[in-house]
């Protein structure tokens, strides 16, 4: 009992101290430091937060708890990571799950049979696969539309509960004005969910623009090293937070302590990785534009991209994802069989540059008609630009195009 009282009073003192000194730290600093840790010398002052590899926690006595009971509910390493991600996105809470899809699946549990969701027609293929197969089974209807055109009013019915978007979209890079679509959502008392994977919280914070929930595949930029899977849900709504805390404990896909530590370590370099990858991407996009065998280059950091002005308003950068269309399928095959430094692989957002063929990889399960309507032809390739020297990347692409 005495022990608990000490813990509680220390927590109260720390909290009031924290409230007094809360500073307006910048995002690159927040990637490395959780403000509440400052001055905290628990765990011998370890600068790298410890991995609490434990499933359960001993209680001091009946009705008492250290604050942790069982790791499905919560684990100190996972909780620490969640605080950092919540802080980076400007949310009241974040939930770390075992993959991006686990995060999206958990979030969808807040809906009931009969509910409707309006979703962007161009989304990560796995999200569409989940909506079309699993959600349907639960009696939740998803209607797809081009949300970036902000013409969704006519699709809203009394059963509509949410709008689900990515901006820029995967892989066609359509840009939606988040503040505008949030206004539409709130006028109808529905929530706006934004998958912010492509830009990461370093470049864009949808909650600050009016979104209610942010999703991340933590596998991508947040962890950043192509070495682990993770997913996040971040919210600034207390009702959604409460529901999700119940759901994570009940369904059990919380991120493991070791993976939580890996993602936390990855986030420490988020700022430098995002800046370097973006500067590489700008060089590569400019170079691609001048290649005769390239039909189009879709990168929101090019001034001719239709979403360029919106991106400049609502984000702090353009990211490092480039989609481009080559003149024919033979060239696709040539590129994919010749790349060596650049890896032909699914995924994105890591330090290594990857090239992906959406038609047979990320978007293979999206119905062909939808795929083609969205512009994902069999000549479309997607580059996730890493942090290598850009000249080496351009040299390799040049060899594939021109040999
Ligand atoms: C990869 C990805 C996901 C799924 O995340 P996983 O970690 O692979 O489960 C969701 N949304 C987007 C935009 C993605 O790129």
Coordinates of C-alpha atoms and ligand atoms in Angstrom, one line a residue:
X1 CA 0.0 0.0 0.0
X2 CA 2.8 2.4 1.0
X3 CA 4.6 1.5 -2.2
X4 CA 1.5 2.4 -4.3
X5 CA 1.1 5.7 -2.5
X6 CA 4.7 6.6 -3.2
X7 CA 4.2 5.7 -6.9
X8 CA 1.1 7.8 -7.1
X9 CA 2.6 10.8 -5.4
X10 CA 5.7 10.6 -7.6
X11 CA 3.4 10.4 -10.7
X12 CA 1.4 13.4 -9.5
X13 CA 4.6 15.4 -8.9
X14 CA 6.0 14.4 -12.3
X15 CA 2.8 15.2 -14.0
X16 CA 2.5 18.7 -12.6
X17 CA 6.1 19.3 -13.3
X18 CA 5.6 18.2 -16.8
X19 CA 2.5 20.4 -17.2
X20 CA 4.5 23.4 -16.1
X21 CA 7.4 22.9 -18.3
X22 CA 5.7 21.5 -21.5
X23 CA 7.6 23.1 -24.3
X24 CA 6.9 23.5 -27.9
X25 CA 9.5 21.1 -29.1
X26 CA 9.9 20.5 -32.8
X27 CA 9.1 17.3 -34.6
X28 CA 12.7 16.2 -35.2
X29 CA 13.4 16.6 -31.4
X30 CA 10.1 14.7 -30.6
X31 CA 11.4 11.7 -32.6
X32 CA 14.1 11.3 -30.0
X33 CA 12.7 12.5 -26.8
X34 CA 9.4 12.0 -25.1
X35 CA 9.0 15.1 -23.0
X36 CA 7.7 13.3 -20.0
X37 CA 10.9 11.3 -19.8
X38 CA 13.0 14.3 -19.2
X39 CA 14.6 14.3 -15.7
X40 CA 13.3 10.7 -15.2
X41 CA 16.1 8.4 -14.0
X42 CA 14.1 5.2 -13.6
X43 CA 15.8 2.2 -15.1
X44 CA 19.3 3.4 -14.2
X45 CA 19.0 6.4 -16.5
X46 CA 19.0 4.1 -19.6
X47 CA 18.9 6.3 -22.6
X48 CA 17.5 3.5 -24.8
X49 CA 14.2 2.5 -23.2
X50 CA 14.4 -1.1 -21.9
X51 CA 12.7 -4.0 -23.5
X52 CA 10.3 -5.5 -20.9
X53 CA 10.1 -9.0 -22.1
X54 CA 7.5 -10.2 -19.8
X55 CA 4.0 -11.6 -20.2
X56 CA 2.7 -10.9 -16.8
X57 CA 3.3 -8.7 -13.7
X58 CA 3.3 -9.6 -10.0
X59 CA 0.9 -7.6 -7.8
X60 CA 1.9 -6.2 -4.4
X61 CA -1.4 -7.4 -2.9
X62 CA -5.1 -7.8 -3.5
X63 CA -6.6 -4.9 -5.3
X64 CA -3.1 -3.5 -6.0
X65 CA -1.2 -3.2 -9.3
X66 CA 2.0 -1.7 -10.6
X67 CA -0.1 -0.3 -13.4
X68 CA 0.6 -3.3 -15.5
X69 CA -1.3 -6.6 -15.2
X70 CA -0.7 -8.6 -18.4
X71 CA 1.1 -7.8 -21.6
X72 CA -1.9 -8.3 -23.9
X73 CA -3.4 -5.3 -22.2
X74 CA -0.3 -3.3 -21.8
X75 CA 3.5 -3.5 -21.7
X76 CA 5.9 -0.7 -20.6
X77 CA 7.9 -0.9 -23.8
X78 CA 4.8 -0.8 -26.0
X79 CA 3.3 1.9 -23.9
X80 CA 6.4 4.0 -24.3
X81 CA 6.4 3.7 -28.0
X82 CA 2.6 4.5 -28.1
X83 CA 3.3 7.7 -26.2
X84 CA 5.9 8.7 -28.6
X85 CA 3.7 8.1 -31.7
X86 CA 0.7 9.9 -30.0
X87 CA 3.0 12.8 -29.3
X88 CA 4.3 12.9 -32.9
X89 CA 0.8 12.8 -34.4
X90 CA -0.8 15.2 -31.8
X91 CA -3.2 12.6 -30.6
X92 CA -4.4 11.8 -27.0
X93 CA -3.5 8.2 -27.4
X94 CA -1.9 5.7 -29.8
X95 CA -2.2 1.9 -30.1
X96 CA 0.7 -0.2 -31.4
X97 CA -0.4 -3.4 -33.2
X98 CA 1.5 -6.2 -34.8
X99 CA 1.1 -4.9 -38.4
X100 CA -0.6 -2.1 -40.3
X101 CA -3.4 -4.5 -41.3
X102 CA -3.9 -5.5 -37.6
X103 CA -4.3 -1.8 -36.8
X104 CA -6.9 -1.3 -39.6
X105 CA -8.7 -4.5 -38.5
X106 CA -8.9 -3.4 -34.9
X107 CA -10.2 0.0 -35.8
X108 CA -12.9 -1.5 -38.0
X109 CA -14.2 -3.3 -34.9
X110 CA -15.7 -0.1 -33.7
X111 CA -18.3 -0.3 -36.4
X112 CA -21.5 -2.4 -36.4
X113 CA -23.3 -4.5 -38.9
X114 CA -25.4 -2.1 -41.1
X115 CA -22.9 0.7 -40.9
X116 CA -21.5 2.3 -44.1
X117 CA -18.0 3.6 -44.8
X118 CA -17.0 5.8 -47.7
X119 CA -13.5 5.0 -48.8
X120 CA -11.1 6.3 -51.4
X121 CA -11.1 4.0 -54.5
X122 CA -7.3 4.2 -54.6
X123 CA -6.0 2.7 -51.4
X124 CA -3.3 0.2 -50.3
X125 CA -4.4 -3.1 -51.9
X126 CA -4.5 -4.9 -48.5
X127 CA -7.0 -2.4 -47.2
X128 CA -9.3 -3.0 -50.2
X129 CA -8.9 -6.7 -49.7
X130 CA -10.0 -6.4 -46.1
X131 CA -12.9 -4.1 -46.9
X132 CA -14.2 -6.3 -49.7
X133 CA -13.8 -9.7 -48.0
X134 CA -13.9 -9.3 -44.2
X135 CA -16.0 -6.2 -43.7
X136 CA -18.6 -7.4 -46.2
X137 CA -19.0 -10.6 -44.2
X138 CA -19.7 -8.5 -41.1
X139 CA -22.5 -6.6 -42.9
X140 CA -20.5 -3.3 -43.2
X141 CA -20.8 -1.7 -46.5
X142 CA -18.0 0.2 -48.2
X143 CA -18.6 2.6 -51.1
X144 CA -15.6 3.7 -53.0
X145 CA -15.2 7.0 -54.6
X146 CA -12.4 9.4 -55.6
X147 CA -12.3 11.2 -52.3
X148 CA -9.6 13.7 -53.6
X149 CA -12.3 15.3 -55.8
X150 CA -14.2 16.1 -52.5
X151 CA -17.4 15.1 -54.1
X152 CA -18.8 12.7 -51.5
X153 CA -21.9 14.5 -50.1
X154 CA -24.3 12.5 -52.3
X155 CA -22.9 9.2 -51.0
X156 CA -23.6 10.0 -47.3
X157 CA -26.6 8.2 -45.9
X158 CA -28.0 8.0 -42.3
X159 CA -25.9 4.8 -42.0
X160 CA -22.6 6.4 -43.0
X161 CA -20.2 6.3 -40.0
X162 CA -16.8 7.1 -41.5
X163 CA -14.7 8.3 -44.4
X164 CA -11.5 6.4 -45.0
X165 CA -8.7 8.0 -47.0
X166 CA -5.0 8.0 -47.8
X167 CA -3.3 11.1 -49.0
X168 CA -1.3 10.8 -51.1
X169 CA -2.9 7.6 -52.2
X170 CA -1.1 4.3 -52.7
X171 CA 0.0 4.1 -55.5
X172 CA -1.5 6.8 -57.7
X173 CA -0.6 9.7 -55.4
X174 CA -3.9 11.5 -55.4
X175 CA -4.0 14.3 -52.8
X176 CA -7.1 15.0 -50.7
X177 CA -7.6 18.3 -48.9
X178 CA -7.8 16.9 -45.3
X179 CA -9.4 20.0 -43.7
X180 CA -12.1 20.2 -46.4
X181 CA -13.1 16.5 -46.2
X182 CA -13.0 16.7 -42.4
X183 CA -15.5 19.6 -42.5
X184 CA -17.8 17.5 -44.7
X185 CA -17.5 14.5 -42.3
X186 CA -18.2 16.6 -39.2
X187 CA -21.2 18.4 -40.8
X188 CA -22.7 14.9 -41.0
X189 CA -21.4 13.7 -37.7
X190 CA -19.2 11.0 -39.2
X191 CA -15.5 10.4 -38.5
X192 CA -12.6 10.9 -40.8
X193 CA -9.9 8.2 -40.8
X194 CA -6.6 9.0 -42.6
X195 CA -3.9 6.4 -43.4
X196 CA -0.8 8.6 -43.0
X197 CA 1.7 5.9 -43.9
X198 CA 3.1 7.6 -47.0
X199 CA 4.2 10.8 -45.3
X200 CA 4.7 9.7 -41.7
X201 CA 4.0 12.2 -38.8
X202 CA 7.3 13.9 -39.7
X203 CA 5.7 15.4 -42.8
X204 CA 1.9 15.4 -42.1
X205 CA -0.4 15.4 -39.1
X206 CA -4.0 14.7 -40.2
X207 CA -5.4 15.0 -36.6
X208 CA -4.3 18.7 -36.6
X209 CA -6.2 19.2 -39.8
X210 CA -9.4 17.8 -38.5
X211 CA -9.2 14.0 -38.9
X212 CA -10.4 11.9 -36.0
X213 CA -8.2 8.8 -36.4
X214 CA -4.8 8.3 -38.1
X215 CA -3.5 4.9 -39.2
X216 CA 0.1 3.9 -39.9
X217 CA 1.7 0.9 -41.2
X218 CA 4.7 1.2 -38.8
X219 CA 6.4 -1.4 -41.0
X220 CA 7.2 1.5 -43.4
X221 CA 8.7 4.9 -42.5
X222 CA 8.2 4.8 -38.8
X223 CA 10.4 1.7 -38.3
X224 CA 12.2 2.5 -41.5
X225 CA 14.6 -0.4 -41.9
X226 CA 12.6 -3.1 -43.6
X227 CA 13.2 -5.3 -40.6
X228 CA 9.9 -5.5 -38.7
X229 CA 6.1 -5.3 -39.1
X230 CA 4.0 -2.9 -37.0
X231 CA 0.9 -0.8 -37.2
X232 CA -0.6 2.2 -35.3
X233 CA -3.9 3.8 -34.6
X234 CA -3.8 7.3 -33.2
X235 CA -6.8 9.3 -32.1
X236 CA -7.7 12.5 -30.4
X237 CA -11.3 11.4 -29.5
X238 CA -11.8 10.1 -26.0
X239 CA -14.7 7.9 -27.0
X240 CA -12.7 6.2 -29.7
X241 CA -9.7 5.8 -27.4
X242 CA -11.8 4.1 -24.7
X243 CA -13.3 1.7 -27.2
X244 CA -9.9 0.8 -28.7
X245 CA -8.4 0.2 -25.3
X246 CA -11.1 -2.3 -24.7
X247 CA -10.7 -3.9 -28.1
X248 CA -6.9 -4.2 -28.0
X249 CA -7.2 -6.0 -24.7
X250 CA -10.0 -8.2 -26.0
X251 CA -8.7 -9.1 -29.4
X252 CA -4.9 -9.3 -28.6
X253 CA -2.9 -8.1 -31.6
X254 CA -0.7 -5.7 -29.6
X255 CA 2.9 -5.2 -30.7
X256 CA 5.5 -7.4 -28.9
X257 CA 8.0 -5.7 -26.6
X258 CA 11.0 -6.4 -28.9
X259 CA 9.2 -5.1 -32.0
X260 CA 8.1 -2.1 -30.0
X261 CA 11.7 -1.4 -29.2
X262 CA 12.8 -1.8 -32.8
X263 CA 10.1 0.7 -34.0
X264 CA 11.1 3.1 -31.3
X265 CA 14.7 2.9 -32.3
X266 CA 13.6 3.5 -36.0
X267 CA 11.7 6.6 -35.0
X268 CA 14.8 8.2 -33.5
X269 CA 16.1 8.7 -37.1
X270 CA 12.8 9.4 -38.7
X271 CA 13.6 13.1 -39.4
X272 CA 16.9 12.5 -41.1
X273 CA 15.7 9.5 -43.1
X274 CA 12.6 11.4 -44.3
X275 CA 14.7 14.5 -45.4
X276 CA 17.4 12.4 -47.2
X277 CA 14.9 10.1 -48.9
X278 CA 12.8 13.1 -50.0
X279 CA 15.8 14.9 -51.4
X280 CA 16.8 11.8 -53.3
X281 CA 13.2 11.4 -54.6
X282 CA 13.1 15.0 -55.9
X283 CA 16.3 14.3 -57.9
X284 CA 15.0 11.0 -59.2
X285 CA 11.6 12.4 -60.2
X286 CA 13.2 15.2 -62.1
X287 CA 15.5 12.7 -63.9
X288 CA 12.7 10.3 -64.7
X289 CA 10.7 13.2 -66.3
X290 CA 13.4 13.6 -68.9
X291 CA 13.6 9.9 -69.9
X292 CA 12.2 9.2 -73.3
X293 CA 10.8 5.8 -72.4
X294 CA 8.8 7.1 -69.4
X295 CA 5.2 8.1 -70.2
X296 CA 4.4 9.8 -66.9
X297 CA 5.9 10.6 -63.5
X298 CA 3.6 11.0 -60.6
X299 CA 5.3 12.7 -57.6
X300 CA 3.4 15.3 -55.5
X301 CA 6.6 17.3 -55.1
X302 CA 6.6 18.2 -58.9
X303 CA 4.8 21.5 -59.3
X304 CA 2.7 20.1 -62.2
X305 CA 1.2 17.5 -59.9
X306 CA -2.5 18.4 -59.3
X307 CA -2.1 18.0 -55.6
X308 CA 1.1 20.1 -55.3
X309 CA -0.5 23.3 -53.8
X310 CA -2.7 21.3 -51.3
X311 CA 0.4 19.4 -50.2
X312 CA 2.3 22.6 -49.7
X313 CA -0.5 23.9 -47.5
X314 CA -1.3 20.7 -45.4
X315 CA 2.1 18.9 -45.2
X316 CA 5.7 19.8 -44.5
X317 CA 7.1 17.7 -47.3
X318 CA 6.2 15.6 -50.3
X319 CA 7.7 12.3 -49.2
X320 CA 9.8 9.8 -51.2
X321 CA 7.3 7.7 -53.1
X322 CA 7.3 8.0 -56.8
X323 CA 4.9 6.3 -59.2
X324 CA 5.8 6.2 -62.9
X325 CA 4.5 4.7 -66.1
X326 CA 6.9 3.2 -68.7
X327 CA 6.2 2.9 -72.5
X328 CA 5.5 -0.8 -72.5
X329 CA 5.3 -4.0 -70.5
X330 CA 8.6 -5.3 -71.9
X331 CA 10.4 -2.5 -70.3
X332 CA 8.7 -3.3 -66.9
X333 CA 10.0 -6.9 -67.2
X334 CA 13.5 -5.6 -68.2
X335 CA 13.7 -3.2 -65.2
X336 CA 12.5 -5.8 -62.7
X337 CA 14.9 -8.4 -63.8
X338 CA 17.9 -6.0 -64.1
X339 CA 17.7 -4.1 -60.8
X340 CA 20.3 -5.2 -58.2
X341 CA 21.1 -2.2 -56.0
X342 CA 17.4 -1.3 -56.0
X343 CA 15.4 -4.3 -54.7
X344 CA 12.4 -5.6 -56.6
X345 CA 10.2 -6.1 -53.5
X346 CA 6.9 -5.2 -51.8
X347 CA 6.9 -2.6 -49.0
X348 CA 8.2 0.9 -48.7
X349 CA 9.5 3.5 -46.4
X350 CA 12.8 1.8 -45.5
X351 CA 16.3 3.0 -45.9
X352 CA 16.8 0.7 -48.9
X353 CA 15.3 1.7 -52.2
X354 CA 12.6 -0.7 -53.4
X355 CA 10.7 -1.0 -56.7
X356 CA 7.3 -2.5 -56.7
X357 CA 4.9 -3.7 -59.4
X358 CA 1.4 -2.9 -58.1
X359 CA -0.3 -5.1 -60.7
X360 CA 1.1 -8.3 -59.4
X361 CA 2.2 -7.3 -55.9
X362 CA 0.5 -4.7 -53.6
X363 CA -2.7 -4.4 -55.7
X364 CA -3.0 -7.9 -57.2
X365 CA -6.2 -8.6 -55.2
X366 CA -7.9 -5.3 -56.3
X367 CA -10.4 -6.1 -59.0
X368 CA -8.9 -5.4 -62.5
X369 CA -11.6 -3.0 -63.4
X370 CA -11.0 -0.8 -60.3
X371 CA -7.2 -1.1 -60.8
X372 CA -7.4 0.2 -64.4
X373 CA -10.0 2.8 -63.6
X374 CA -7.5 4.2 -61.0
X375 CA -4.8 4.2 -63.6
X376 CA -2.8 1.2 -62.3
X377 CA -2.0 -0.2 -65.8
X378 CA 0.5 -3.0 -66.3
X379 CA 3.1 -0.4 -67.2
X380 CA 3.0 1.3 -63.8
X381 CA 5.9 0.9 -61.3
X382 CA 6.3 2.4 -57.8
X383 CA 9.6 3.4 -56.3
X384 CA 10.1 3.8 -52.6
X385 CA 13.3 5.9 -52.6
X386 CA 15.8 5.1 -49.8
X387 CA 18.8 6.9 -48.5
X388 CA 21.5 5.7 -50.8
X389 CA 23.5 8.1 -52.9
X390 CA 21.0 9.4 -55.5
X391 CA 23.6 9.2 -58.3
X392 CA 24.0 5.5 -57.8
X393 CA 20.3 5.0 -57.9
X394 CA 20.0 7.1 -61.1
X395 CA 22.9 5.2 -62.7
X396 CA 21.2 1.9 -62.1
X397 CA 17.8 3.1 -63.4
X398 CA 19.6 4.6 -66.4
X399 CA 21.2 1.3 -67.3
X400 CA 17.8 -0.5 -67.1
X401 CA 16.1 2.1 -69.4
X402 CA 18.8 2.6 -71.9
X403 CA 20.8 -0.6 -72.3
Ligands
LIG1 C1 1.8 -1.4 -46.1 C2 0.6 -0.6 -45.9 C3 -0.5 -1.0 -45.1 C4 -0.4 -2.3 -44.4 O1 0.5 -2.4 -43.4 P1 1.3 -3.8 -43.0 O2 2.2 -3.3 -41.9 O3 1.9 -4.3 -44.2 O4 0.2 -4.7 -42.4 C5 -1.5 -0.1 -44.9 N1 -1.6 1.1 -45.5 C6 -0.6 1.5 -46.4 C7 -0.7 2.8 -47.0 C8 0.5 0.7 -46.6 O5 1.5 1.1 -47.4

